[in-house]
Coordinates of C-alpha atoms in Angstrom, one line a residue:
M12 CA 85.7 153.0 92.2
Q13 CA 88.1 150.5 90.8
R14 CA 86.9 146.9 90.4
R15 CA 88.4 144.3 92.6
S16 CA 89.7 142.3 89.7
T17 CA 91.9 145.2 88.5
I18 CA 93.8 145.4 91.8
S19 CA 97.0 143.5 91.0
P20 CA 98.3 140.7 93.2
L21 CA 101.8 142.0 92.4
L22 CA 101.2 144.8 94.8
S23 CA 101.9 142.3 97.5
L24 CA 105.5 141.9 96.3
P25 CA 108.3 143.3 98.5
G26 CA 108.9 147.0 98.1
A27 CA 105.8 147.6 96.0
V28 CA 104.5 151.2 96.1
P29 CA 101.0 151.6 94.6
A30 CA 100.6 153.9 91.6
E31 CA 98.1 156.7 91.7
G32 CA 95.7 158.3 89.3
P33 CA 94.8 156.4 86.1
D34 CA 97.5 153.8 86.9
E35 CA 95.9 153.0 90.3
G36 CA 95.8 149.2 90.9
V37 CA 99.4 148.4 89.9
A38 CA 102.8 149.3 91.3
A39 CA 104.5 152.6 90.6
H40 CA 107.8 150.9 91.5
Y41 CA 109.2 148.2 93.7
G42 CA 111.7 150.3 95.6
D43 CA 114.4 151.2 93.0
L44 CA 113.1 153.3 90.1
F45 CA 116.4 153.6 88.2
R46 CA 117.3 150.0 88.6
E47 CA 113.9 149.1 87.2
Q48 CA 114.4 151.4 84.2
R49 CA 117.8 150.0 83.5
A50 CA 116.4 146.4 83.6
L51 CA 113.6 147.4 81.2
A52 CA 116.0 149.1 78.8
D53 CA 118.2 146.0 78.9
G54 CA 115.3 143.7 78.0
T55 CA 114.8 142.1 81.3
G56 CA 111.8 141.8 83.7
L57 CA 108.2 142.5 83.0
V58 CA 105.8 145.4 83.5
D59 CA 102.4 144.7 85.2
L60 CA 99.8 146.6 83.1
S61 CA 96.9 144.5 84.5
H62 CA 94.9 147.7 85.2
R63 CA 94.4 148.3 81.5
G64 CA 91.2 147.5 79.9
V65 CA 90.9 144.5 77.5
I66 CA 88.3 144.4 74.7
T67 CA 87.8 141.6 72.1
V68 CA 86.0 141.7 68.8
S69 CA 85.1 138.3 67.2
G70 CA 83.0 137.2 64.3
K71 CA 83.6 137.0 60.6
D72 CA 82.9 140.7 59.9
R73 CA 85.3 141.9 62.7
L74 CA 88.1 143.4 60.5
G75 CA 85.9 145.0 57.9
W76 CA 83.6 146.4 60.6
L77 CA 86.5 147.8 62.6
H78 CA 87.9 149.3 59.5
L79 CA 84.8 151.5 59.2
L80 CA 85.2 152.8 62.7
L81 CA 88.9 153.2 63.3
T82 CA 91.5 155.6 62.0
Q83 CA 93.8 152.7 61.0
H84 CA 93.6 150.4 57.9
V85 CA 92.6 147.0 59.4
S86 CA 90.4 145.4 56.8
E87 CA 93.2 143.1 55.8
L88 CA 95.2 143.0 59.0
P89 CA 97.3 139.9 59.0
A90 CA 97.0 137.6 62.0
G91 CA 99.7 138.3 64.6
E92 CA 100.5 141.8 63.2
A93 CA 100.3 144.5 65.8
T94 CA 98.8 147.9 65.1
E95 CA 97.3 150.9 66.9
A96 CA 94.2 152.9 66.1
L97 CA 92.0 155.8 67.3
I98 CA 88.4 156.5 67.5
L99 CA 87.7 160.2 66.9
S100 CA 84.7 162.5 67.6
A101 CA 82.8 163.9 64.7
H102 CA 85.1 167.0 64.9
G103 CA 88.3 164.9 64.7
H104 CA 89.2 165.0 68.4
I105 CA 90.7 161.8 69.9
E106 CA 88.3 159.9 72.1
H107 CA 89.8 156.4 72.3
A108 CA 93.2 154.7 71.6
L109 CA 93.3 151.0 70.9
Y110 CA 96.4 148.8 70.8
L111 CA 95.4 145.9 68.6
V112 CA 96.3 142.4 67.3
D113 CA 94.2 139.8 65.5
D114 CA 94.8 136.2 66.4
G115 CA 93.1 134.9 63.3
E116 CA 89.7 134.6 65.0
T117 CA 89.5 137.5 67.4
V118 CA 90.8 141.0 67.6
W119 CA 92.3 141.8 70.9
A120 CA 92.9 145.3 72.1
H121 CA 94.1 146.9 75.3
V122 CA 93.0 150.4 76.2
E123 CA 93.5 153.0 78.9
P124 CA 92.3 152.0 82.4
G125 CA 88.6 152.9 82.9
T126 CA 87.9 153.6 79.2
Q127 CA 86.7 150.2 78.2
E128 CA 83.1 150.6 79.3
A129 CA 82.6 153.7 77.2
L130 CA 84.4 152.1 74.3
L131 CA 82.3 149.0 74.5
A132 CA 79.1 151.1 74.6
Y133 CA 80.1 152.9 71.4
L134 CA 81.1 149.7 69.6
E135 CA 77.8 148.0 70.6
S136 CA 75.9 151.0 69.2
M137 CA 77.6 150.6 65.8
K138 CA 77.1 146.9 65.3
F139 CA 73.9 147.2 63.1
F140 CA 73.7 144.1 60.9
Y141 CA 77.4 143.1 61.1
Q142 CA 78.3 139.7 62.4
V143 CA 80.5 140.7 65.3
D144 CA 80.6 140.1 69.0
V145 CA 82.2 142.7 71.2
A146 CA 83.2 141.9 74.8
D147 CA 84.9 143.4 77.8
R148 CA 87.5 140.8 78.9
T149 CA 89.2 142.9 81.6
D150 CA 88.1 140.7 84.4
E151 CA 89.6 137.6 82.6
F152 CA 92.8 138.9 81.1
A153 CA 95.7 141.0 82.4
V154 CA 98.1 142.9 80.1
V155 CA 101.8 142.2 80.8
H156 CA 104.6 143.9 78.9
L157 CA 107.9 142.2 78.1
P158 CA 110.5 144.7 76.9
A159 CA 112.3 144.4 73.6
G160 CA 115.1 141.8 73.9
S161 CA 113.3 139.8 76.6
I162 CA 113.9 136.0 76.4
A163 CA 110.9 135.2 78.7
E164 CA 108.8 132.4 77.4
V165 CA 105.2 133.0 76.5
P166 CA 102.7 130.3 77.6
E167 CA 101.1 128.3 74.9
G168 CA 97.8 129.9 73.7
V169 CA 98.5 133.3 75.1
V170 CA 97.8 136.1 72.6
V171 CA 100.8 138.3 72.0
R172 CA 101.1 141.8 70.5
E173 CA 104.6 142.4 69.4
T174 CA 106.1 145.8 68.6
P175 CA 109.5 147.4 68.4
Q176 CA 109.1 148.3 72.1
G177 CA 108.5 144.7 73.2
R178 CA 105.6 142.2 73.6
D179 CA 102.3 142.8 75.2
L180 CA 100.8 139.6 76.5
F181 CA 97.0 139.1 77.1
L182 CA 97.6 136.7 80.0
P183 CA 94.8 134.9 81.8
R184 CA 94.4 137.0 85.0
A185 CA 94.6 133.9 87.2
E186 CA 98.1 133.2 85.9
L187 CA 99.6 136.7 86.5
E188 CA 101.2 136.0 89.9
S189 CA 102.8 132.7 88.9
Y190 CA 104.0 134.1 85.5
A191 CA 105.6 137.1 87.2
A192 CA 107.4 134.9 89.7
A193 CA 108.9 132.9 86.9
N194 CA 109.8 135.8 84.6
G195 CA 110.5 138.7 86.9
P196 CA 111.7 141.0 88.2
A197 CA 108.5 142.9 88.2
I198 CA 108.9 146.5 87.1
G199 CA 106.7 149.4 88.0
V200 CA 104.8 151.7 85.7
L201 CA 107.0 154.7 86.5
A202 CA 109.9 153.0 84.7
Y203 CA 107.7 152.1 81.8
E204 CA 106.4 155.7 81.6
A205 CA 110.0 157.2 81.7
L206 CA 110.9 155.1 78.7
R207 CA 107.7 156.1 77.0
V208 CA 108.5 159.8 77.5
E209 CA 112.0 159.2 76.2
A210 CA 110.6 157.6 73.1
H211 CA 108.1 160.5 72.6
R212 CA 105.1 158.2 72.6
P213 CA 101.9 159.9 73.4
R214 CA 99.3 158.5 75.8
L215 CA 95.6 159.1 75.8
G216 CA 94.6 161.3 78.7
F217 CA 98.1 162.5 79.3
E218 CA 99.3 164.0 75.9
T219 CA 95.6 164.5 74.9
D220 CA 92.7 166.5 76.1
H221 CA 89.1 167.0 74.9
R222 CA 90.3 168.9 71.8
T223 CA 93.4 167.1 70.7
I224 CA 93.6 166.0 67.1
P225 CA 96.0 163.3 65.9
H226 CA 98.4 165.7 64.1
E227 CA 99.3 167.5 67.3
V228 CA 100.8 164.5 69.0
G229 CA 102.5 162.7 66.1
L230 CA 99.9 160.0 65.5
I231 CA 99.5 160.5 61.8
G232 CA 101.0 157.3 60.5
P233 CA 101.4 155.2 63.7
A234 CA 97.7 155.3 64.4
V235 CA 96.0 157.2 61.5
H236 CA 96.1 155.9 58.0
L237 CA 95.7 158.6 55.4
Q238 CA 94.7 156.4 52.5
K239 CA 91.6 154.6 53.7
G240 CA 87.9 155.1 53.5
C241 CA 85.6 157.2 55.6
Y242 CA 85.4 157.1 59.4
R243 CA 84.1 159.5 62.0
G244 CA 86.3 162.6 62.1
Q245 CA 88.1 161.9 58.9
E246 CA 87.2 165.2 57.4
T247 CA 89.1 167.1 60.0
V248 CA 92.1 164.7 59.6
A249 CA 92.2 165.3 55.8
R250 CA 91.6 169.0 56.0
V251 CA 94.4 169.7 58.5
H252 CA 96.8 167.3 56.6
N253 CA 96.1 168.8 53.2
L254 CA 95.4 172.5 53.9
G255 CA 96.6 173.6 57.3
K256 CA 98.6 173.0 60.4
P257 CA 97.5 171.8 63.8
P258 CA 97.1 174.5 66.4
R259 CA 99.4 172.8 68.9
R260 CA 102.5 170.5 68.8
L261 CA 104.1 167.9 71.1
V262 CA 107.6 168.7 72.4
F263 CA 110.1 166.8 74.4
L264 CA 111.7 168.7 77.3
H265 CA 115.0 168.4 79.2
L266 CA 114.2 169.8 82.6
D267 CA 116.6 171.6 85.0
G268 CA 118.0 168.8 87.1
S269 CA 118.5 171.0 90.2
E270 CA 114.8 171.1 90.9
V271 CA 113.6 168.7 93.6
H272 CA 110.0 168.3 92.3
L273 CA 108.9 167.4 88.8
P274 CA 106.3 169.7 87.2
G275 CA 103.1 167.7 87.1
H276 CA 100.5 167.1 84.4
G277 CA 98.9 170.5 83.5
T278 CA 101.8 172.7 84.7
P279 CA 101.9 175.8 82.6
V280 CA 104.6 176.2 80.0
R281 CA 105.8 179.7 79.1
L282 CA 108.8 181.4 77.4
A283 CA 111.7 181.6 79.8
A284 CA 112.3 185.2 78.6
D285 CA 108.8 186.2 79.8
G286 CA 109.2 184.7 83.3
E287 CA 106.7 182.9 85.5
E288 CA 104.1 185.7 84.9
G289 CA 104.3 185.4 81.1
R290 CA 101.6 184.2 78.8
Q291 CA 100.9 180.5 79.0
L292 CA 101.8 178.8 75.8
G293 CA 101.1 175.2 76.7
F294 CA 101.2 172.6 79.5
I295 CA 103.2 169.6 80.7
T296 CA 101.6 166.4 79.8
T297 CA 103.9 163.8 81.4
S298 CA 107.1 164.2 83.4
A299 CA 109.6 161.6 84.5
R300 CA 113.0 161.0 86.0
H301 CA 115.1 159.1 83.5
H302 CA 118.1 156.9 84.6
E303 CA 120.3 158.5 82.0
L304 CA 118.7 161.8 80.8
G305 CA 117.6 163.0 84.2
P306 CA 114.3 164.9 84.5
I307 CA 112.4 164.9 81.3
A308 CA 108.9 165.7 80.1
L309 CA 106.5 165.9 77.2
A310 CA 104.5 169.0 76.7
L311 CA 101.8 170.3 74.3
V312 CA 102.6 173.9 73.2
K313 CA 101.2 176.3 70.6
R314 CA 102.4 175.6 67.1
N315 CA 104.1 179.0 66.7
V316 CA 106.4 178.7 69.8
P317 CA 109.9 179.0 68.3
V318 CA 111.6 175.6 68.2
D319 CA 114.8 177.1 69.7
A320 CA 113.1 179.0 72.5
E321 CA 114.0 178.3 76.1
L322 CA 110.9 177.5 78.1
L323 CA 109.7 177.4 81.7
A324 CA 107.6 174.6 83.1
G325 CA 106.1 176.3 86.1
S326 CA 109.3 177.6 87.6
T327 CA 111.6 174.9 86.1
A328 CA 113.8 175.8 83.2
A329 CA 113.3 173.5 80.1
A330 CA 115.1 173.0 76.8
Q331 CA 112.9 171.7 74.0
E332 CA 113.4 169.1 71.3
V333 CA 111.0 169.0 68.4
V334 CA 108.6 166.0 68.3
V335 CA 105.9 167.4 65.9
E336 CA 107.2 169.9 63.3
P337 CA 105.6 173.3 63.6

């Protein structure tokens, strides 16, 4: 059950339609999906991501300690510089994704909704003699996304994680409603997700399953540093990078726009030539309706699927673009 603190007050805004699944607690949209997408692409408005988990790590050993646990090189992370990182299983499978920034005294990270408790438990178990303090700050802070180009002001003292896609604010939860009123319009997560799919950015729990390794979804580089010391799962990362190929690869799909319904997460992907009864070669991870491109999706398919093959997502025709090279 979702905690009361993660039910956004912005759901009371006119036209707000609640999101479902992992994004429950914030608005899917506020009545006009394409208008919201265009606003976001133009650098206006804000996205309420207050359902995401917020973790902080403080203490003088924080960066060196996290460097031992994460896939990213963070031992000398400059204050204010954004990065992202993974925590892998012993077999190299993705378990957690963290979106980080250090403010000079504390590392702030936002994570997928509902994953913060398991992440916190793991981090606590790895503290040993290091001088670090790990805390779940989800009840206190809400993540708000300002798109690239936004001229919205950031309140003094608010931690900001700035990336090419925009700025993620770790806003005191009590200020969320007033900040949105001053810097809106509020934009729902469906618009945010559509632009994420367009940009081929994978999301934990959508483009990943229990056996996903970073190579399959294009996270070598953005979230995995290949020239750093040991961390859990590093052997798999190095072996696949140096000696082999990942078993699956992420693709971007242009879907047949004549279909009324989008293929949902988990919809089988097959070769169009084999028809709907053909062998399953992958599955849809995220689908969206884009204001310019129409119906689009990301999918995870077997590495040996020809890059020029026409595909079927369920019964929907799909043309692929390469995201991860076979």
